[in-house]
CSV table of C-alpha atoms and ligand atoms in Angstrom, one decimal:
chain,number,residue,atom,x,y,z
A,1,MET,CA,17.3,-10.6,-33.3
A,2,LYS,CA,16.5,-10.1,-29.6
A,3,THR,CA,13.3,-11.5,-28.3
A,4,PRO,CA,11.4,-8.9,-26.3
A,5,ASN,CA,11.5,-11.0,-23.1
A,6,GLU,CA,15.3,-11.4,-23.0
A,7,PRO,CA,16.9,-8.7,-20.8
A,8,HIS,CA,19.5,-6.8,-22.8
A,9,PHE,CA,22.8,-6.1,-21.0
A,10,ASP,CA,24.6,-4.1,-23.6
A,11,ASN,CA,24.4,-0.4,-23.1
A,12,GLY,CA,25.1,0.3,-26.7
A,13,ALA,CA,22.1,-1.6,-28.0
A,14,PRO,CA,20.5,0.1,-31.0
A,15,PHE,CA,17.6,2.1,-29.8
A,16,SER,CA,15.0,3.7,-32.0
A,17,SER,CA,13.4,6.1,-29.5
A,18,GLY,CA,14.4,9.7,-29.1
A,19,GLY,CA,16.4,11.1,-26.3
A,20,LEU,CA,15.4,12.3,-22.8
A,21,ILE,CA,12.5,14.8,-22.4
A,22,ILE,CA,13.4,18.0,-20.7
A,23,ARG,CA,11.2,18.9,-17.7
A,24,GLN,CA,13.8,21.3,-16.3
A,25,GLN,CA,17.2,22.3,-17.8
A,26,GLU,CA,19.0,23.3,-14.5
A,27,PRO,CA,19.0,21.5,-12.1
A,28,LYS,CA,18.7,18.6,-14.5
A,29,ASN,CA,15.3,16.9,-14.5
A,30,LEU,CA,14.9,14.8,-17.6
A,31,GLU,CA,12.3,12.2,-18.3
A,32,ALA,CA,12.8,8.9,-20.1
A,33,PRO,CA,10.7,8.0,-23.1
A,34,PHE,CA,8.6,5.3,-21.5
A,35,VAL,CA,9.3,2.4,-23.9
A,36,PRO,CA,10.2,-0.6,-21.7
A,37,ILE,CA,9.2,-3.0,-24.5
A,38,GLU,CA,12.3,-2.1,-26.4
A,39,SER,CA,14.7,-3.1,-23.6
A,40,TYR,CA,14.2,-4.6,-20.2
A,41,LEU,CA,17.1,-2.5,-18.9
A,42,THR,CA,16.8,1.1,-19.7
A,43,PRO,CA,19.8,2.2,-21.8
A,44,THR,CA,21.9,4.4,-19.5
A,45,GLU,CA,21.6,7.4,-21.7
A,46,LEU,CA,17.8,7.2,-21.6
A,47,PHE,CA,17.5,6.6,-17.8
A,48,TYR,CA,15.5,9.5,-16.2
A,49,ILE,CA,17.4,12.1,-14.2
A,50,ARG,CA,16.0,13.8,-11.1
A,51,SER,CA,18.3,16.3,-9.4
A,52,HIS,CA,17.4,19.0,-6.9
A,53,PHE,CA,20.7,21.0,-7.2
A,54,SER,CA,23.4,21.3,-9.8
A,55,THR,CA,25.5,18.2,-10.4
A,56,PRO,CA,28.6,18.4,-8.2
A,57,ASP,CA,32.0,18.0,-9.7
A,58,LEU,CA,33.6,15.0,-7.9
A,59,ASP,CA,36.6,13.1,-9.1
A,60,GLN,CA,37.6,9.5,-8.3
A,61,ALA,CA,41.2,10.3,-7.2
A,62,SER,CA,40.1,12.6,-4.3
A,63,TYR,CA,36.8,10.9,-3.5
A,64,GLN,CA,36.2,10.0,0.2
A,65,LEU,CA,33.2,8.3,1.8
A,66,ARG,CA,32.9,8.9,5.5
A,67,ILE,CA,31.1,6.4,7.7
A,68,GLU,CA,30.4,7.8,11.2
A,69,GLY,CA,27.9,8.6,13.9
A,70,ALA,CA,26.6,5.8,16.1
A,71,VAL,CA,29.4,3.3,15.1
A,72,LYS,CA,32.3,1.9,17.1
A,73,HIS,CA,35.0,2.6,14.4
A,74,PRO,CA,34.3,5.6,12.2
A,75,TYR,CA,36.4,5.5,9.0
A,76,SER,CA,36.8,6.9,5.5
A,77,LEU,CA,37.0,5.0,2.3
A,78,SER,CA,38.6,6.1,-1.0
A,79,TYR,CA,37.1,5.1,-4.4
A,80,ASP,CA,39.8,2.4,-4.8
A,81,ASP,CA,39.1,1.0,-1.3
A,82,LEU,CA,35.4,0.7,-2.2
A,83,ARG,CA,36.2,-1.0,-5.6
A,84,SER,CA,38.5,-3.5,-3.8
A,85,MET,CA,35.7,-4.8,-1.6
A,86,PRO,CA,33.5,-7.8,-2.6
A,87,SER,CA,30.8,-6.4,-4.9
A,88,GLU,CA,27.3,-7.5,-6.0
A,89,LYS,CA,25.1,-6.8,-9.0
A,90,ARG,CA,21.4,-6.1,-8.7
A,91,ILE,CA,18.8,-5.2,-11.2
A,92,ALA,CA,16.4,-2.5,-9.7
A,93,THR,CA,13.7,-0.2,-11.0
A,94,LEU,CA,13.9,3.4,-9.7
A,95,GLU,CA,10.7,5.4,-9.8
A,96,CYS,CA,10.6,9.1,-8.7
A,97,ALA,CA,7.7,9.6,-6.2
A,98,GLY,CA,6.3,12.3,-8.5
A,99,ASN,CA,6.2,10.2,-11.6
A,100,GLY,CA,2.8,10.6,-13.4
A,101,ARG,CA,2.1,14.0,-11.8
A,102,VAL,CA,0.8,15.5,-15.0
A,103,PHE,CA,-2.2,13.2,-14.6
A,104,LEU,CA,-3.3,14.9,-11.4
A,105,VAL,CA,-6.5,17.0,-11.8
A,106,PRO,CA,-6.5,19.9,-11.0
A,107,GLN,CA,-2.9,20.6,-12.0
A,108,VAL,CA,-0.4,20.7,-9.2
A,109,GLN,CA,3.0,22.3,-8.5
A,110,GLY,CA,6.3,20.5,-9.3
A,111,ALA,CA,7.9,18.9,-12.4
A,112,GLN,CA,5.2,17.8,-14.7
A,113,TRP,CA,6.4,14.2,-15.1
A,114,GLU,CA,4.4,12.0,-17.5
A,115,LEU,CA,5.1,8.3,-17.6
A,116,GLY,CA,8.9,8.2,-17.8
A,117,ALA,CA,10.3,9.1,-14.3
A,118,VAL,CA,10.8,5.4,-13.9
A,119,SER,CA,13.7,3.3,-15.4
A,120,THR,CA,15.5,0.0,-14.7
A,121,ALA,CA,19.2,-0.7,-14.6
A,122,GLU,CA,21.7,-3.2,-13.3
A,123,TRP,CA,23.7,-1.7,-10.5
A,124,THR,CA,27.1,-2.8,-9.2
A,125,GLY,CA,28.4,-2.0,-5.7
A,126,VAL,CA,29.1,-3.0,-2.2
A,127,PRO,CA,26.2,-3.8,0.2
A,128,LEU,CA,25.7,-0.9,2.6
A,129,ARG,CA,25.5,-3.7,5.3
A,130,ALA,CA,29.1,-4.6,4.7
A,131,LEU,CA,30.3,-1.0,5.2
A,132,LEU,CA,28.2,-0.7,8.4
A,133,GLU,CA,29.5,-4.1,9.8
A,134,ARG,CA,33.0,-2.9,9.3
A,135,ALA,CA,32.2,0.3,11.2
A,136,GLY,CA,30.5,-1.7,14.0
A,137,LEU,CA,27.0,-0.3,14.0
A,138,GLU,CA,25.9,0.5,17.6
A,139,GLY,CA,22.8,-1.4,18.8
A,140,ASP,CA,20.8,1.7,19.4
A,141,ALA,CA,21.3,3.2,16.0
A,142,CYS,CA,17.8,3.5,14.6
A,143,GLU,CA,18.4,5.1,11.1
A,144,ILE,CA,21.2,5.5,8.6
A,145,VAL,CA,21.5,9.0,7.0
A,146,LEU,CA,22.9,9.1,3.5
A,147,GLU,CA,24.3,12.5,2.4
A,148,GLY,CA,25.2,13.7,-1.0
A,149,ALA,CA,27.8,16.3,-2.1
A,150,ASP,CA,25.2,18.6,-3.8
A,151,ARG,CA,24.1,21.7,-1.9
A,152,GLY,CA,21.7,24.6,-2.3
A,153,THR,CA,18.5,26.3,-1.1
A,154,PRO,CA,15.3,24.6,-2.1
A,155,LYS,CA,12.9,27.0,-4.0
A,156,GLU,CA,9.7,25.7,-2.4
A,157,GLU,CA,8.4,27.1,0.9
A,158,PRO,CA,9.0,26.6,3.8
A,159,ARG,CA,12.7,27.2,2.9
A,160,PRO,CA,15.4,26.1,5.3
A,161,PRO,CA,17.3,29.0,6.9
A,162,GLU,CA,20.6,28.1,5.1
A,163,PRO,CA,21.8,26.1,2.1
A,164,ILE,CA,21.5,22.4,2.7
A,165,SER,CA,22.8,19.2,1.2
A,166,TYR,CA,20.6,16.5,-0.2
A,167,ALA,CA,20.3,13.8,2.4
A,168,TRP,CA,17.9,10.9,3.0
A,169,SER,CA,17.5,8.6,6.0
A,170,LEU,CA,16.8,4.8,5.9
A,171,PRO,CA,15.3,2.9,8.8
A,172,ARG,CA,18.0,0.6,10.2
A,173,ALA,CA,16.2,-2.6,9.0
A,174,LYS,CA,16.2,-1.4,5.4
A,175,ALA,CA,19.7,-0.1,5.5
A,176,ILE,CA,21.1,-3.5,6.5
A,177,ALA,CA,18.9,-5.4,4.0
A,178,PRO,CA,21.1,-7.3,1.4
A,179,GLU,CA,19.7,-5.4,-1.6
A,180,VAL,CA,20.8,-1.9,-0.6
A,181,LEU,CA,24.0,-1.1,-2.5
A,182,ILE,CA,26.6,1.6,-2.4
A,183,ALA,CA,27.0,1.5,-6.1
A,184,TYR,CA,29.7,2.7,-8.5
A,185,ALA,CA,28.5,1.1,-11.8
A,186,MET,CA,25.3,1.2,-13.8
A,187,ASN,CA,24.6,-1.2,-16.6
A,188,GLY,CA,28.3,-2.4,-16.4
A,189,ARG,CA,30.0,1.0,-16.7
A,190,GLU,CA,31.0,3.6,-14.2
A,191,LEU,CA,28.2,5.9,-13.1
A,192,PRO,CA,27.6,8.9,-15.4
A,193,ARG,CA,27.9,12.3,-13.6
A,194,ASP,CA,24.2,13.0,-13.5
A,195,HIS,CA,23.5,9.6,-12.0
A,196,GLY,CA,25.8,10.1,-9.0
A,197,PHE,CA,29.4,9.7,-10.2
A,198,PRO,CA,31.5,8.3,-8.6
A,199,VAL,CA,29.4,6.6,-5.9
A,200,ARG,CA,25.7,6.6,-5.1
A,201,ALA,CA,23.3,4.6,-2.9
A,202,ILE,CA,20.7,2.2,-4.6
A,203,VAL,CA,17.8,1.4,-2.4
A,204,PRO,CA,15.7,-1.1,-4.3
A,205,GLY,CA,12.0,-1.1,-3.4
A,206,HIS,CA,11.9,2.5,-2.2
A,207,TYR,CA,11.0,5.6,-4.2
A,208,GLY,CA,14.0,7.1,-6.0
A,209,MET,CA,14.6,9.9,-3.4
A,210,ALA,CA,16.2,7.3,-1.1
A,211,SER,CA,18.9,6.4,-3.7
A,212,VAL,CA,21.2,9.3,-2.8
A,213,LYS,CA,23.6,10.3,-5.5
A,214,TRP,CA,27.2,11.7,-5.1
A,215,LEU,CA,27.3,10.0,-1.7
A,216,THR,CA,30.0,11.3,0.6
A,217,ARG,CA,28.7,10.6,4.1
A,218,ILE,CA,26.9,7.7,5.8
A,219,MET,CA,25.9,8.6,9.4
A,220,ALA,CA,24.3,6.3,11.9
A,221,VAL,CA,21.9,8.2,14.2
A,222,ARG,CA,20.2,7.3,17.5
A,223,GLN,CA,17.2,9.6,16.9
A,224,PRO,CA,15.0,9.7,13.8
A,225,PHE,CA,16.4,12.2,11.4
A,226,HIS,CA,13.9,14.9,10.5
A,227,GLY,CA,15.8,16.6,7.7
A,228,TYR,CA,14.1,18.9,5.1
A,229,TRP,CA,13.7,16.2,2.4
A,230,LEU,CA,12.0,13.7,4.8
A,231,THR,CA,9.6,16.3,6.3
A,232,SER,CA,8.9,19.3,4.0
A,233,ASP,CA,9.3,17.6,0.7
A,234,TYR,CA,9.0,13.8,0.3
A,235,ALA,CA,6.4,13.3,3.1
A,236,TYR,CA,2.7,12.4,3.3
A,237,TRP,CA,-0.2,12.4,5.7
A,238,ASP,CA,-0.7,9.3,7.7
A,239,SER,CA,-3.0,8.8,10.7
A,240,MET,CA,-2.0,8.0,14.3
A,241,ASP,CA,-4.8,7.4,16.8
A,242,GLY,CA,-7.2,9.2,14.5
A,243,ARG,CA,-4.9,12.2,14.1
A,244,PRO,CA,-3.0,13.2,11.0
A,245,VAL,CA,0.8,12.8,11.3
A,246,ARG,CA,3.5,13.6,8.7
A,247,ARG,CA,5.7,10.7,7.6
A,248,ALA,CA,8.5,10.3,5.1
A,249,LEU,CA,7.8,8.4,1.9
A,250,GLY,CA,9.4,5.0,1.6
A,251,GLU,CA,8.3,1.8,-0.2
A,252,MET,CA,7.2,2.2,-3.8
A,253,GLN,CA,3.6,1.4,-4.2
A,254,LEU,CA,2.2,-1.2,-6.7
A,255,LYS,CA,1.8,0.3,-10.1
A,256,SER,CA,1.5,-0.4,-13.8
A,257,GLU,CA,1.7,2.0,-16.8
A,258,ILE,CA,0.7,1.7,-20.4
A,259,ALA,CA,3.6,2.6,-22.7
A,260,ARG,CA,1.9,1.8,-26.0
A,261,PRO,CA,-0.3,3.3,-27.3
A,262,ARG,CA,0.4,6.9,-26.4
A,263,VAL,CA,-2.3,9.4,-25.2
A,264,TYR,CA,-4.5,10.4,-28.2
A,265,GLN,CA,-2.8,8.0,-30.6
A,266,ALA,CA,-5.0,7.1,-33.6
A,267,LEU,CA,-5.5,3.3,-34.0
A,268,PRO,CA,-7.2,1.6,-37.0
A,269,ALA,CA,-10.6,0.0,-36.3
A,270,ASP,CA,-11.1,-3.8,-36.3
A,271,ARG,CA,-7.4,-4.7,-36.2
A,272,ILE,CA,-5.2,-6.4,-33.6
A,273,TYR,CA,-3.2,-3.8,-31.8
A,274,THR,CA,-0.6,-4.8,-29.1
A,275,VAL,CA,-1.0,-2.7,-26.0
A,276,SER,CA,2.2,-2.9,-23.8
A,277,GLY,CA,3.7,-1.5,-20.6
A,278,ALA,CA,5.4,-2.4,-17.4
A,279,ALA,CA,4.3,-3.1,-13.8
A,280,TRP,CA,6.4,-2.9,-10.6
A,281,ALA,CA,6.0,-2.8,-6.8
A,282,GLY,CA,8.1,-2.0,-3.7
A,283,GLU,CA,8.6,-5.0,-1.3
A,284,THR,CA,6.2,-7.4,-3.0
A,285,ASP,CA,5.9,-9.1,-6.4
A,286,VAL,CA,3.5,-8.2,-9.2
A,287,ILE,CA,1.7,-11.4,-10.1
A,288,GLU,CA,-1.3,-10.3,-12.2
A,289,ILE,CA,-1.9,-7.7,-14.9
A,290,GLU,CA,-5.1,-6.7,-16.5
A,291,VAL,CA,-6.2,-4.2,-19.2
A,292,SER,CA,-9.4,-2.4,-19.7
A,293,THR,CA,-10.3,-0.9,-23.1
A,294,ASP,CA,-13.6,0.6,-21.9
A,295,GLY,CA,-12.6,3.0,-19.2
A,296,GLY,CA,-12.6,0.4,-16.4
A,297,GLN,CA,-16.0,-1.3,-16.9
A,298,THR,CA,-14.5,-4.6,-17.9
A,299,TRP,CA,-11.0,-6.1,-17.5
A,300,ALA,CA,-9.1,-8.8,-19.4
A,301,ASP,CA,-5.8,-10.6,-18.4
A,302,ALA,CA,-2.7,-9.3,-20.1
A,303,GLU,CA,0.5,-11.4,-20.5
A,304,PHE,CA,3.8,-10.9,-18.7
A,305,LEU,CA,7.0,-10.9,-20.8
A,306,ASP,CA,9.4,-11.1,-17.8
A,307,PRO,CA,9.6,-13.4,-14.8
A,308,VAL,CA,9.1,-12.2,-11.3
A,309,ARG,CA,12.3,-10.4,-10.0
A,310,ARG,CA,11.9,-8.6,-6.7
A,311,HIS,CA,12.5,-4.9,-7.0
A,312,ALA,CA,12.4,-4.8,-10.9
A,313,TRP,CA,9.6,-4.2,-13.3
A,314,ARG,CA,7.8,-6.8,-15.4
A,315,ARG,CA,6.9,-5.9,-18.9
A,316,TRP,CA,3.6,-7.1,-20.2
A,317,LYS,CA,1.5,-7.0,-23.4
A,318,PHE,CA,-2.2,-7.4,-24.4
A,319,ASP,CA,-3.4,-8.0,-27.9
A,320,TRP,CA,-6.5,-5.8,-28.4
A,321,LEU,CA,-8.9,-6.4,-31.3
A,322,THR,CA,-9.9,-2.7,-31.8
A,323,PRO,CA,-13.6,-2.0,-32.0
A,324,LYS,CA,-15.3,-1.8,-35.4
A,325,LYS,CA,-16.9,1.5,-34.3
A,326,PRO,CA,-14.6,4.5,-34.6
A,327,GLY,CA,-14.5,6.8,-31.5
A,328,GLN,CA,-12.6,7.7,-28.4
A,329,TYR,CA,-11.7,4.8,-26.0
A,330,THR,CA,-10.0,4.9,-22.6
A,331,LEU,CA,-7.4,2.3,-21.9
A,332,LEU,CA,-6.3,1.4,-18.3
A,333,SER,CA,-4.0,-1.2,-16.8
A,334,ARG,CA,-4.3,-2.7,-13.3
A,335,ALA,CA,-1.6,-4.7,-11.4
A,336,LYS,CA,-2.1,-7.1,-8.5
A,337,ASP,CA,0.6,-8.2,-6.1
A,338,GLY,CA,1.3,-11.4,-4.2
A,339,GLY,CA,0.0,-9.8,-1.0
A,340,GLY,CA,-3.5,-9.4,-2.5
A,341,ARG,CA,-3.2,-5.7,-3.2
A,342,VAL,CA,-4.7,-4.2,-6.3
A,343,GLN,CA,-3.6,-1.0,-8.0
A,344,PRO,CA,-6.1,1.7,-7.1
A,345,ARG,CA,-8.4,3.6,-9.4
A,346,GLU,CA,-7.9,7.0,-7.8
A,347,HIS,CA,-5.0,9.0,-6.4
A,348,ASP,CA,-4.8,9.0,-2.6
A,349,GLN,CA,-5.0,12.7,-1.6
A,350,ASN,CA,-2.9,12.1,1.5
A,351,TYR,CA,0.1,11.7,-0.7
A,352,GLY,CA,-0.3,15.2,-2.1
A,353,VAL,CA,1.8,15.6,-5.3
A,354,TYR,CA,3.5,12.2,-4.8
A,355,VAL,CA,2.7,8.4,-5.1
A,356,ILE,CA,0.6,8.7,-8.3
A,357,ASN,CA,0.1,4.9,-8.5
A,358,HIS,CA,-3.5,4.7,-9.6
A,359,SER,CA,-4.4,3.4,-13.1
A,360,LEU,CA,-3.6,6.2,-15.5
A,361,PRO,CA,-6.1,6.7,-18.3
A,362,ILE,CA,-4.7,6.5,-21.9
A,363,GLU,CA,-7.3,8.0,-24.2
A,364,VAL,CA,-7.0,6.8,-27.9
A,365,PHE,CA,-9.0,7.4,-31.1
A,366,VAL,CA,-10.1,4.4,-33.0
A,367,VAL,CA,-10.4,5.5,-36.6
A,368,ASP,CA,-11.8,4.0,-39.8
A,369,SER,CA,-9.2,1.6,-41.2
A,370,ALA,CA,-9.9,2.8,-44.7
A,371,GLY,CA,-8.7,6.3,-43.6
A,372,GLN,CA,-5.3,4.8,-42.6
B,401,MTE,N1,20.7,12.4,-4.6
B,401,MTE,C1,21.2,13.6,-4.5
B,401,MTE,N2,22.4,13.8,-3.9
B,401,MTE,N3,20.5,14.7,-5.0
B,401,MTE,C2,19.3,14.6,-5.5
B,401,MTE,O1,18.7,15.6,-6.0
B,401,MTE,N4,17.5,13.1,-6.2
B,401,MTE,C3,16.8,11.9,-5.7
B,401,MTE,C4,17.7,10.7,-5.8
B,401,MTE,N5,19.0,11.0,-5.3
B,401,MTE,C5,18.7,13.3,-5.7
B,401,MTE,C6,19.5,12.2,-5.2
B,401,MTE,C7,15.6,11.6,-6.5
B,401,MTE,S1,14.2,12.5,-6.0
B,401,MTE,C8,15.5,10.6,-7.4
B,401,MTE,S2,14.0,10.2,-8.0
B,401,MTE,C9,16.7,9.8,-7.8
B,401,MTE,O2,17.9,10.3,-7.2
B,401,MTE,C10,16.9,9.9,-9.3
B,401,MTE,O3,18.0,9.2,-9.7
B,401,MTE,P1,18.5,9.4,-11.2
B,401,MTE,O4,18.7,10.8,-11.4
B,401,MTE,O5,19.8,8.6,-11.3
B,401,MTE,O6,17.4,8.8,-12.0
């Protein structure tokens, strides 16, 4: 039997949870059942899917990846060319910036993600840095734009004047960081269509929108790229000299979630119940995790099940002796990182419908054990 703190690397591991939860049928937006305790790596078929347009139909034989813009030697790569380059494997947690949106009060627009727009996989690919080195990145290139093959017109206002492709731009420093991969495999097998087949970017530490799927173009630019996705959609209000300015989202913020129990689950009184979940961060490490069973008045240390691994979640557990008194109780978890940051209690309104990283309340009912 597998111990819970051993990462599983086999995709086909027996898995007791149900399938993905539909948030939108087309384009596909499917949520993972949030049960990290069952497997450190999310089985590929249960990894959440977040797509803005229909899945494009690409095939390996005709696939081409173009590397151009502010580079000395623009070039194209075939799928086989990419596969023949030295590759690396990285474990990374991807979280959609809208994960947890259903917890916002009052209710907001957008897919009503609960806890499961976050998953972890082992990715195989070529560092983006190696592709850029081969192209001879110009010294004045400030960003690297990653473009996918999917196209369409976004439904939300303000709409762009014509159909656009999905594209995201990375600051140069992040683009050449060793962890950023141009990936062709997920959990040891080729990428499934909905996860970017045949090739996608994986940008560990940044919200999922940066990990561009169906990647067909990498373009170095000399001016910041203000495309639709970085300005109208995945953007937030920052402040510059006391004035609000719009900036693109980037680094994932420190967060933990409770996977077990579920909201409104009934638990027997005066018994040990193991609360469990996962915690993750962007460019820092989660080093402490606490649980409150009284709505945040008091906190107790929980126990990590996984070691620190930059850019990947750590599962945790907490043995709770449930109260003798039946009633409604509010559970919260709170992560701390190596930089002294603490997971917040409230959502920061400047992030709008994104970055929902505050402690999410899980209400449960403690019921008379005799009634169980
Ligand atoms: N890449 C393309 N080409 N088109 C998309 O719609 N969605 C992004 C990102 N890459 C998207 C994309 C978003 S918002 C997220 S959260 C992640 O893909 C989700 O990756 P997954 O579907 O493999 O979980």
